[in-house]
Amino acid sequence: MDLYTHLWYGGGVANLSYVGGHRKMTGKENMKYITYRENREIYQIKINIRLGDIKKQVVKQAKTLDKAILIRKELLEMYKMTDKLQEDKPQQTEPPIVKKSAKQTVKKEPTNNIEPNNFPTLGQGMLLWHEQERKPFTEIQTQIKNEAMMTNHIFPTLGHLKVNEITKADIKSLALKMQSVGGNRRNRKSLSTRYTKSTIGQIKLYFDYLIDNGVIEKNPCFNIKCKPTIPKQKDVFNEMEKQRFLKYVKSKSYDYYLLFKIYFESCSRRSELIGLPWRNVDFKKSGILIQQTIVKARKGKYEVKQYPKNKNIHFVYLSDKTMFSLRMKYESVKRKDNFDLNDFVFQQENKQHLFPDTITKSFKSYVDELNIKGNITLHSIRHTTAAELIMKGIPVPVVQAIGGWKNPDTLMKIYTHVQTENIKEAQEKLFSTHI
């Protein structure tokens, strides 16, 4: 049984010793879901979960075994799998880890028909790895993003090189190219540090896979420094702009007005609102359940997903006026013969959901017609509501729960940006009073 298969089925037998004040795995204690990666001197926690029909692989790393055990416990509690540690597993024997000397290397048995000294090119090998090892365990949006990284940036620059020939200098060159001229994209705009690091991260994962299979010994992607870039911060609506916008949209389209009104009140994402079905509108509780979403699929098509981003299904309360408008809309559409509670709240005449790009274009046209200045995008509505809540004293964890944010750091960046703008306005008022 190879190392990955060993982890997949939750096996693992290891002895523990103490090195430098920390426990270290060396051969016979059951450490389910945890494996020590000697070539990188880290502990890897890998757990396979199932969310409905979706299979997902969660992988974390830790420098010490104690930290790895803590991470494992948190993951099992998060995904309600704590009972898995109570299962009796047959004890398996794993060969003791041999410490490598300067002239000695330890190679594992190759898997998936990858043979040492028969090196594929990065293009051939990485594509096969993506199809067999990554694609089955990732959602379609992640698949599309990863494939775009490979097709647009990785393969045109490094795809022809054999994996054993690629050096750290080659990876650095790719990163520099992406951040200076945008890689191989048509518009040639430089790419952000975040996107560049994510692309290099894909290559790093593939080389980790090759190392684990004994094909190569070193990963050329370690410690690659990217040129720092300052992302352009999205602006938010002030109260006057918000009211002007809603009033203007109401005069153009009541359906769009109601959509954007809910957008401002719920702090939701575009995909969550256009995927909202009538069954998730609760008139008794005065709110909506954020669950079903519309996401981009292949070949320019869209599909319905039964959970939102970050798997965070949550309930959002709306104002009495907004709920009254929804009730009026509901009473109107339910009279139709073909009405179904699974119908979208906002849909086309053929009962198909609205397209995300259509919403974005309409929003942009309204903003342009109102001559609202600044870097205002559709996502600015979400940021506007978050900033308003924080400035009114609502705790960040509560705002995070309302909007379904995974990381509170995003909220703090929004708040900091808004506070900076407020300070600027306050000082400009002060200056205007000077003689």
GROMACS .gro file of C-alpha atoms in nm:
model
  435
    1MET     CA    1   0.000   0.000   0.000
    2ASP     CA    2   0.152   0.332  -0.106
    3LEU     CA    3   0.161   0.635   0.122
    4TYR     CA    4  -0.142   0.812  -0.028
    5THR     CA    5  -0.357   0.496  -0.030
    6HIS     CA    6  -0.247   0.437   0.327
    7LEU     CA    7  -0.381   0.780   0.425
    8TRP     CA    8  -0.692   0.752   0.213
    9TYR     CA    9  -0.820   0.459   0.413
   10GLY     CA   10  -0.728   0.620   0.742
   11GLY     CA   11  -0.446   0.386   0.829
   12GLY     CA   12  -0.127   0.482   0.998
   13VAL     CA   13   0.101   0.319   1.251
   14ALA     CA   14   0.388   0.507   1.406
   15ASN     CA   15   0.620   0.511   1.707
   16LEU     CA   16   0.667   0.838   1.894
   17SER     CA   17   0.986   0.984   2.029
   18TYR     CA   18   1.071   1.328   2.165
   19VAL     CA   19   1.294   1.551   1.956
   20GLY     CA   20   1.369   1.910   2.054
   21GLY     CA   21   1.083   1.913   2.307
   22HIS     CA   22   0.827   1.791   2.050
   23ARG     CA   23   0.689   1.445   1.983
   24LYS     CA   24   0.798   1.289   1.656
   25MET     CA   25   0.646   0.992   1.471
   26THR     CA   26   0.888   0.708   1.414
   27GLY     CA   27   0.691   0.381   1.384
   28LYS     CA   28   0.409   0.208   1.600
   29GLU     CA   29   0.135   0.431   1.748
   30ASN     CA   30  -0.190   0.472   1.558
   31MET     CA   31  -0.193   0.824   1.408
   32LYS     CA   32  -0.500   0.811   1.191
   33TYR     CA   33  -0.512   1.073   0.911
   34ILE     CA   34  -0.160   1.199   0.999
   35THR     CA   35   0.162   1.126   0.812
   36TYR     CA   36   0.512   1.261   0.864
   37ARG     CA   37   0.668   1.395   0.538
   38GLU     CA   38   1.037   1.346   0.603
   39ASN     CA   39   1.152   1.516   0.283
   40ARG     CA   40   0.981   1.838   0.398
   41GLU     CA   41   1.001   1.778   0.773
   42ILE     CA   42   0.632   1.845   0.826
   43TYR     CA   43   0.324   1.655   0.940
   44GLN     CA   44   0.040   1.628   0.691
   45ILE     CA   45  -0.322   1.585   0.797
   46LYS     CA   46  -0.542   1.451   0.518
   47ILE     CA   47  -0.912   1.373   0.559
   48ASN     CA   48  -1.158   1.274   0.288
   49ILE     CA   49  -1.515   1.391   0.342
   50ARG     CA   50  -1.842   1.366   0.155
   51LEU     CA   51  -2.091   1.656   0.133
   52GLY     CA   52  -2.398   1.511  -0.034
   53ASP     CA   53  -2.279   1.392  -0.374
   54ILE     CA   54  -1.959   1.595  -0.351
   55LYS     CA   55  -1.632   1.434  -0.241
   56LYS     CA   56  -1.375   1.667  -0.094
   57GLN     CA   57  -1.024   1.619   0.035
   58VAL     CA   58  -0.905   1.842   0.318
   59VAL     CA   59  -0.527   1.868   0.360
   60LYS     CA   60  -0.351   2.063   0.635
   61GLN     CA   61   0.012   2.081   0.750
   62ALA     CA   62   0.181   2.130   1.085
   63LYS     CA   63   0.540   2.159   1.204
   64THR     CA   64   0.487   1.950   1.519
   65LEU     CA   65   0.290   1.635   1.592
   66ASP     CA   66   0.101   1.798   1.880
   67LYS     CA   67  -0.019   2.070   1.644
   68ALA     CA   68  -0.113   1.807   1.382
   69ILE     CA   69  -0.323   1.617   1.638
   70LEU     CA   70  -0.498   1.941   1.737
   71ILE     CA   71  -0.574   2.026   1.372
   72ARG     CA   72  -0.703   1.671   1.315
   73LYS     CA   73  -0.937   1.706   1.614
   74GLU     CA   74  -1.071   2.042   1.490
   75LEU     CA   75  -1.134   1.905   1.137
   76LEU     CA   76  -1.313   1.594   1.263
   77GLU     CA   77  -1.533   1.807   1.489
   78MET     CA   78  -1.604   2.052   1.207
   79TYR     CA   79  -1.717   1.777   0.969
   80LYS     CA   80  -1.883   1.570   1.246
   81MET     CA   81  -1.647   1.275   1.203
   82THR     CA   82  -1.522   1.234   1.561
   83ASP     CA   83  -1.662   0.881   1.567
   84LYS     CA   84  -1.408   0.782   1.301
   85LEU     CA   85  -1.128   0.779   1.558
   86GLN     CA   86  -1.317   0.518   1.761
   87GLU     CA   87  -1.321   0.264   1.481
   88ASP     CA   88  -1.103  -0.042   1.534
   89LYS     CA   89  -0.853  -0.062   1.251
   90PRO     CA   90  -0.622  -0.359   1.196
   91GLN     CA   91  -0.271  -0.265   1.296
   92GLN     CA   92  -0.047  -0.217   0.997
   93THR     CA   93   0.326  -0.200   0.996
   94GLU     CA   94   0.495   0.092   0.828
   95PRO     CA   95   0.868   0.079   0.761
   96PRO     CA   96   1.067   0.296   1.001
   97ILE     CA   97   1.170   0.634   0.870
   98VAL     CA   98   1.535   0.633   0.773
   99LYS     CA   99   1.719   0.957   0.833
  100LYS     CA  100   1.886   1.077   0.516
  101SER     CA  101   2.251   1.163   0.512
  102ALA     CA  102   2.411   1.413   0.275
  103LYS     CA  103   2.490   1.138   0.021
  104GLN     CA  104   2.190   0.914   0.082
  105THR     CA  105   1.832   0.955  -0.041
  106VAL     CA  106   1.528   0.749   0.046
  107LYS     CA  107   1.290   0.679  -0.242
  108LYS     CA  108   0.936   0.550  -0.210
  109GLU     CA  109   0.781   0.304  -0.447
  110PRO     CA  110   0.631   0.490  -0.744
  111THR     CA  111   0.253   0.482  -0.793
  112ASN     CA  112   0.017   0.553  -1.080
  113ASN     CA  113   0.271   0.425  -1.335
  114ILE     CA  114   0.517   0.709  -1.267
  115GLU     CA  115   0.864   0.563  -1.297
  116PRO     CA  116   1.183   0.727  -1.173
  117ASN     CA  117   1.420   0.829  -1.454
  118ASN     CA  118   1.130   0.825  -1.701
  119PHE     CA  119   1.048   1.190  -1.655
  120PRO     CA  120   0.738   1.343  -1.819
  121THR     CA  121   0.722   1.704  -1.930
  122LEU     CA  122   0.545   1.939  -1.692
  123GLY     CA  123   0.260   1.979  -1.942
  124GLN     CA  124   0.202   1.605  -1.981
  125GLY     CA  125   0.250   1.510  -1.618
  126MET     CA  126   0.060   1.795  -1.458
  127LEU     CA  127  -0.240   1.751  -1.686
  128LEU     CA  128  -0.258   1.379  -1.603
  129TRP     CA  129  -0.219   1.456  -1.231
  130HIS     CA  130  -0.499   1.715  -1.253
  131GLU     CA  131  -0.735   1.469  -1.423
  132GLN     CA  132  -0.665   1.176  -1.191
  133GLU     CA  133  -0.566   1.321  -0.855
  134ARG     CA  134  -0.727   1.668  -0.830
  135LYS     CA  135  -1.030   1.697  -1.055
  136PRO     CA  136  -1.240   1.420  -0.892
  137PHE     CA  137  -1.215   1.593  -0.553
  138THR     CA  138  -1.269   1.959  -0.644
  139GLU     CA  139  -1.576   2.157  -0.740
  140ILE     CA  140  -1.623   2.266  -1.098
  141GLN     CA  141  -1.540   2.632  -1.029
  142THR     CA  142  -1.204   2.528  -0.882
  143GLN     CA  143  -1.145   2.294  -1.175
  144ILE     CA  144  -1.205   2.575  -1.425
  145LYS     CA  145  -0.977   2.813  -1.233
  146ASN     CA  146  -0.695   2.557  -1.208
  147GLU     CA  147  -0.725   2.464  -1.577
  148ALA     CA  148  -0.709   2.833  -1.672
  149MET     CA  149  -0.388   2.871  -1.468
  150MET     CA  150  -0.232   2.575  -1.645
  151THR     CA  151  -0.349   2.669  -1.996
  152ASN     CA  152  -0.282   3.044  -1.979
  153HIS     CA  153   0.032   3.062  -1.771
  154ILE     CA  154   0.205   2.739  -1.666
  155PHE     CA  155   0.207   2.532  -1.985
  156PRO     CA  156   0.305   2.807  -2.236
  157THR     CA  157   0.612   2.892  -2.027
  158LEU     CA  158   0.719   2.565  -1.861
  159GLY     CA  159   0.505   2.294  -2.017
  160HIS     CA  160   0.776   2.173  -2.258
  161LEU     CA  161   1.037   2.115  -1.984
  162LYS     CA  162   1.084   1.778  -1.820
  163VAL     CA  163   1.000   1.783  -1.451
  164ASN     CA  164   1.356   1.695  -1.347
  165GLU     CA  165   1.492   1.991  -1.548
  166ILE     CA  166   1.278   2.261  -1.390
  167THR     CA  167   1.472   2.479  -1.147
  168LYS     CA  168   1.386   2.744  -0.894
  169ALA     CA  169   1.504   3.003  -1.148
  170ASP     CA  170   1.239   2.879  -1.395
  171ILE     CA  171   0.963   2.920  -1.135
  172LYS     CA  172   1.088   3.268  -1.044
  173SER     CA  173   1.089   3.361  -1.412
  174LEU     CA  174   0.726   3.251  -1.448
  175ALA     CA  175   0.623   3.455  -1.142
  176LEU     CA  176   0.803   3.762  -1.275
  177LYS     CA  177   0.643   3.722  -1.616
  178MET     CA  178   0.294   3.696  -1.467
  179GLN     CA  179   0.340   4.007  -1.255
  180SER     CA  180   0.506   4.217  -1.524
  181VAL     CA  181   0.318   4.143  -1.847
  182GLY     CA  182   0.032   3.923  -1.728
  183GLY     CA  183   0.178   3.594  -1.843
  184ASN     CA  184   0.023   3.481  -2.172
  185ARG     CA  185  -0.312   3.656  -2.147
  186ARG     CA  186  -0.437   3.860  -2.441
  187ASN     CA  187  -0.492   4.181  -2.248
  188ARG     CA  188  -0.136   4.161  -2.109
  189LYS     CA  189  -0.226   4.326  -1.779
  190SER     CA  190  -0.002   4.240  -1.487
  191LEU     CA  191  -0.149   3.987  -1.244
  192SER     CA  192  -0.188   4.026  -0.870
  193THR     CA  193   0.045   3.877  -0.612
  194ARG     CA  194  -0.240   3.662  -0.483
  195TYR     CA  195  -0.317   3.508  -0.823
  196THR     CA  196   0.052   3.456  -0.901
  197LYS     CA  197   0.109   3.279  -0.569
  198SER     CA  198  -0.196   3.063  -0.632
  199THR     CA  199  -0.055   2.960  -0.972
  200ILE     CA  200   0.286   2.877  -0.825
  201GLY     CA  201   0.100   2.687  -0.553
  202GLN     CA  202  -0.053   2.458  -0.817
  203ILE     CA  203   0.292   2.370  -0.949
  204LYS     CA  204   0.415   2.315  -0.593
  205LEU     CA  205   0.133   2.068  -0.524
  206TYR     CA  206   0.226   1.871  -0.835
  207PHE     CA  207   0.593   1.855  -0.738
  208ASP     CA  208   0.495   1.745  -0.387
  209TYR     CA  209   0.305   1.463  -0.552
  210LEU     CA  210   0.613   1.365  -0.756
  211ILE     CA  211   0.830   1.368  -0.443
  212ASP     CA  212   0.582   1.149  -0.256
  213ASN     CA  213   0.599   0.901  -0.544
  214GLY     CA  214   0.978   0.897  -0.550
  215VAL     CA  215   1.007   1.052  -0.897
  216ILE     CA  216   1.211   1.356  -0.793
  217GLU     CA  217   1.376   1.467  -0.469
  218LYS     CA  218   1.341   1.846  -0.448
  219ASN     CA  219   1.059   2.092  -0.499
  220PRO     CA  220   1.174   2.400  -0.696
  221CYS     CA  221   0.872   2.602  -0.576
  222PHE     CA  222   0.981   2.653  -0.217
  223ASN     CA  223   1.045   3.010  -0.098
  224ILE     CA  224   0.947   3.176  -0.425
  225LYS     CA  225   0.907   3.546  -0.354
  226CYS     CA  226   0.649   3.743  -0.553
  227LYS     CA  227   0.661   4.115  -0.610
  228PRO     CA  228   0.410   4.275  -0.370
  229THR     CA  229   0.120   4.449  -0.537
  230ILE     CA  230  -0.140   4.677  -0.382
  231PRO     CA  231  -0.488   4.562  -0.486
  232LYS     CA  232  -0.729   4.836  -0.582
  233GLN     CA  233  -0.973   4.869  -0.296
  234LYS     CA  234  -1.342   4.865  -0.385
  235ASP     CA  235  -1.526   5.178  -0.277
  236VAL     CA  236  -1.861   5.170  -0.098
  237PHE     CA  237  -2.182   5.369  -0.137
  238ASN     CA  238  -2.245   5.654   0.103
  239GLU     CA  239  -2.602   5.689   0.229
  240MET     CA  240  -2.697   5.955  -0.026
  241GLU     CA  241  -2.560   5.752  -0.319
  242LYS     CA  242  -2.738   5.442  -0.191
  243GLN     CA  243  -3.078   5.616  -0.176
  244ARG     CA  244  -3.027   5.781  -0.518
  245PHE     CA  245  -2.935   5.445  -0.668
  246LEU     CA  246  -3.237   5.259  -0.528
  247LYS     CA  247  -3.478   5.537  -0.625
  248TYR     CA  248  -3.344   5.545  -0.980
  249VAL     CA  249  -3.356   5.166  -1.023
  250LYS     CA  250  -3.713   5.162  -0.890
  251SER     CA  251  -3.813   5.401  -1.169
  252LYS     CA  252  -3.658   5.166  -1.426
  253SER     CA  253  -3.750   4.818  -1.305
  254TYR     CA  254  -3.934   4.721  -0.986
  255ASP     CA  255  -3.796   4.366  -0.999
  256TYR     CA  256  -3.439   4.495  -1.014
  257TYR     CA  257  -3.519   4.744  -0.739
  258LEU     CA  258  -3.639   4.461  -0.513
  259LEU     CA  259  -3.334   4.251  -0.601
  260PHE     CA  260  -3.090   4.532  -0.515
  261LYS     CA  261  -3.290   4.624  -0.202
  262ILE     CA  262  -3.248   4.269  -0.073
  263TYR     CA  263  -2.884   4.287  -0.180
  264PHE     CA  264  -2.829   4.591   0.044
  265GLU     CA  265  -3.020   4.445   0.339
  266SER     CA  266  -2.894   4.086   0.335
  267CYS     CA  267  -2.523   4.141   0.263
  268SER     CA  268  -2.554   3.843   0.028
  269ARG     CA  269  -2.363   3.753  -0.287
  270ARG     CA  270  -2.497   3.787  -0.640
  271SER     CA  271  -2.506   3.409  -0.696
  272GLU     CA  272  -2.704   3.357  -0.375
  273LEU     CA  273  -2.983   3.603  -0.462
  274ILE     CA  274  -3.038   3.500  -0.824
  275GLY     CA  275  -3.046   3.137  -0.705
  276LEU     CA  276  -3.305   3.212  -0.435
  277PRO     CA  277  -3.618   2.988  -0.471
  278TRP     CA  278  -3.957   3.072  -0.321
  279ARG     CA  279  -3.932   2.774  -0.086
  280ASN     CA  280  -3.646   2.955   0.093
  281VAL     CA  281  -3.851   3.271   0.157
  282ASP     CA  282  -3.993   3.253   0.510
  283PHE     CA  283  -4.277   3.503   0.558
  284LYS     CA  284  -4.332   3.396   0.921
  285LYS     CA  285  -3.972   3.461   1.025
  286SER     CA  286  -3.939   3.761   0.791
  287GLY     CA  287  -3.630   3.654   0.604
  288ILE     CA  288  -3.463   3.426   0.351
  289LEU     CA  289  -3.251   3.113   0.374
  290ILE     CA  290  -2.921   3.150   0.187
  291GLN     CA  291  -2.866   2.804   0.046
  292GLN     CA  292  -2.916   2.749  -0.327
  293THR     CA  293  -2.680   2.938  -0.560
  294ILE     CA  294  -2.611   2.981  -0.932
  295VAL     CA  295  -2.252   2.908  -1.033
  296LYS     CA  296  -2.061   2.913  -1.359
  297ALA     CA  297  -2.007   2.578  -1.528
  298ARG     CA  298  -1.823   2.482  -1.847
  299LYS     CA  299  -1.879   2.621  -2.197
  300GLY     CA  300  -2.034   2.944  -2.068
  301LYS     CA  301  -2.323   2.766  -1.898
  302TYR     CA  302  -2.448   2.793  -1.539
  303GLU     CA  303  -2.573   2.537  -1.293
  304VAL     CA  304  -2.759   2.528  -0.961
  305LYS     CA  305  -2.559   2.437  -0.651
  306GLN     CA  306  -2.738   2.334  -0.333
  307TYR     CA  307  -2.508   2.519  -0.095
  308PRO     CA  308  -2.345   2.863  -0.096
  309LYS     CA  309  -1.979   2.959  -0.095
  310ASN     CA  310  -1.785   2.816   0.202
  311LYS     CA  311  -2.076   2.570   0.256
  312ASN     CA  312  -2.225   2.832   0.489
  313ILE     CA  313  -2.603   2.786   0.479
  314HIS     CA  314  -2.753   3.065   0.690
  315PHE     CA  315  -3.072   3.266   0.750
  316VAL     CA  316  -3.091   3.641   0.686
  317TYR     CA  317  -3.364   3.870   0.820
  318LEU     CA  318  -3.513   4.142   0.600
  319SER     CA  319  -3.706   4.462   0.675
  320ASP     CA  320  -4.086   4.463   0.699
  321LYS     CA  321  -4.111   4.678   0.384
  322THR     CA  322  -3.897   4.439   0.183
  323MET     CA  323  -4.091   4.137   0.310
  324PHE     CA  324  -4.417   4.313   0.215
  325SER     CA  325  -4.283   4.365  -0.139
  326LEU     CA  326  -4.184   3.998  -0.156
  327ARG     CA  327  -4.531   3.897  -0.033
  328MET     CA  328  -4.697   4.105  -0.308
  329LYS     CA  329  -4.470   3.948  -0.569
  330TYR     CA  330  -4.543   3.601  -0.432
  331GLU     CA  331  -4.921   3.653  -0.435
  332SER     CA  332  -4.892   3.761  -0.798
  333VAL     CA  333  -4.681   3.471  -0.929
  334LYS     CA  334  -4.851   3.191  -0.733
  335ARG     CA  335  -5.174   3.244  -0.930
  336LYS     CA  336  -5.004   3.112  -1.241
  337ASP     CA  337  -5.088   2.756  -1.338
  338ASN     CA  338  -4.729   2.640  -1.361
  339PHE     CA  339  -4.614   2.798  -1.032
  340ASP     CA  340  -4.384   2.590  -0.814
  341LEU     CA  341  -4.214   2.671  -0.484
  342ASN     CA  342  -3.886   2.568  -0.645
  343ASP     CA  343  -3.921   2.854  -0.895
  344PHE     CA  344  -3.665   3.132  -0.866
  345VAL     CA  345  -3.782   3.452  -0.697
  346PHE     CA  346  -3.607   3.648  -0.972
  347GLN     CA  347  -3.643   3.470  -1.305
  348GLN     CA  348  -3.699   3.518  -1.675
  349GLU     CA  349  -4.028   3.456  -1.852
  350ASN     CA  350  -3.916   3.102  -1.941
  351LYS     CA  351  -3.867   3.036  -1.565
  352GLN     CA  352  -3.490   3.027  -1.607
  353HIS     CA  353  -3.279   3.210  -1.351
  354LEU     CA  354  -3.132   3.552  -1.427
  355PHE     CA  355  -2.776   3.545  -1.558
  356PRO     CA  356  -2.504   3.690  -1.332
  357ASP     CA  357  -2.347   3.890  -1.615
  358THR     CA  358  -2.684   4.049  -1.695
  359ILE     CA  359  -2.720   4.170  -1.335
  360THR     CA  360  -2.367   4.311  -1.338
  361LYS     CA  361  -2.416   4.495  -1.666
  362SER     CA  362  -2.746   4.646  -1.550
  363PHE     CA  363  -2.585   4.758  -1.225
  364LYS     CA  364  -2.295   4.921  -1.409
  365SER     CA  365  -2.529   5.105  -1.644
  366TYR     CA  366  -2.732   5.242  -1.350
  367VAL     CA  367  -2.415   5.361  -1.173
  368ASP     CA  368  -2.286   5.527  -1.492
  369GLU     CA  369  -2.620   5.699  -1.559
  370LEU     CA  370  -2.620   5.836  -1.204
  371ASN     CA  371  -2.258   5.945  -1.244
  372ILE     CA  372  -2.154   5.782  -0.915
  373LYS     CA  373  -1.777   5.819  -0.887
  374GLY     CA  374  -1.516   5.582  -0.747
  375ASN     CA  375  -1.437   5.213  -0.789
  376ILE     CA  376  -1.798   5.103  -0.741
  377THR     CA  377  -1.880   4.747  -0.847
  378LEU     CA  378  -2.174   4.517  -0.780
  379HIS     CA  379  -1.977   4.362  -0.495
  380SER     CA  380  -1.955   4.712  -0.341
  381ILE     CA  381  -2.315   4.663  -0.223
  382ARG     CA  382  -2.203   4.375  -0.003
  383HIS     CA  383  -1.912   4.581   0.128
  384THR     CA  384  -2.139   4.880   0.189
  385THR     CA  385  -2.373   4.681   0.413
  386ALA     CA  386  -2.082   4.521   0.601
  387ALA     CA  387  -1.922   4.862   0.663
  388GLU     CA  388  -2.254   5.009   0.785
  389LEU     CA  389  -2.306   4.724   1.030
  390ILE     CA  390  -1.955   4.747   1.174
  391MET     CA  391  -1.971   5.126   1.205
  392LYS     CA  392  -2.302   5.092   1.396
  393GLY     CA  393  -2.125   4.878   1.653
  394ILE     CA  394  -2.231   4.531   1.538
  395PRO     CA  395  -1.955   4.283   1.640
  396VAL     CA  396  -1.744   4.151   1.353
  397PRO     CA  397  -1.837   3.782   1.420
  398VAL     CA  398  -2.206   3.874   1.386
  399VAL     CA  399  -2.145   4.059   1.057
  400GLN     CA  400  -1.938   3.763   0.942
  401ALA     CA  401  -2.231   3.529   1.012
  402ILE     CA  402  -2.482   3.754   0.831
  403GLY     CA  403  -2.274   3.775   0.513
  404GLY     CA  404  -2.127   3.426   0.525
  405TRP     CA  405  -1.764   3.539   0.523
  406LYS     CA  406  -1.509   3.269   0.591
  407ASN     CA  407  -1.232   3.507   0.697
  408PRO     CA  408  -1.298   3.809   0.925
  409ASP     CA  409  -0.984   3.976   0.786
  410THR     CA  410  -1.187   4.073   0.478
  411LEU     CA  411  -1.431   4.264   0.698
  412MET     CA  412  -1.153   4.446   0.880
  413LYS     CA  413  -1.003   4.557   0.547
  414ILE     CA  414  -1.342   4.696   0.440
  415TYR     CA  415  -1.384   4.876   0.774
  416THR     CA  416  -1.031   5.021   0.761
  417HIS     CA  417  -1.088   5.150   0.407
  418VAL     CA  418  -1.418   5.315   0.505
  419GLN     CA  419  -1.265   5.469   0.816
  420THR     CA  420  -0.984   5.616   0.604
  421GLU     CA  421  -1.240   5.776   0.373
  422ASN     CA  422  -1.430   5.917   0.672
  423ILE     CA  423  -1.111   6.069   0.812
  424LYS     CA  424  -1.039   6.227   0.472
  425GLU     CA  425  -1.389   6.378   0.452
  426ALA     CA  426  -1.367   6.509   0.810
  427GLN     CA  427  -1.034   6.678   0.740
  428GLU     CA  428  -1.160   6.828   0.414
  429LYS     CA  429  -1.450   6.986   0.608
  430LEU     CA  430  -1.199   7.120   0.858
  431PHE     CA  431  -0.983   7.269   0.583
  432SER     CA  432  -1.284   7.438   0.420
  433THR     CA  433  -1.335   7.646   0.735
  434HIS     CA  434  -0.980   7.781   0.729
  435ILE     CA  435  -0.923   8.136   0.607
   0.00000   0.00000   0.00000
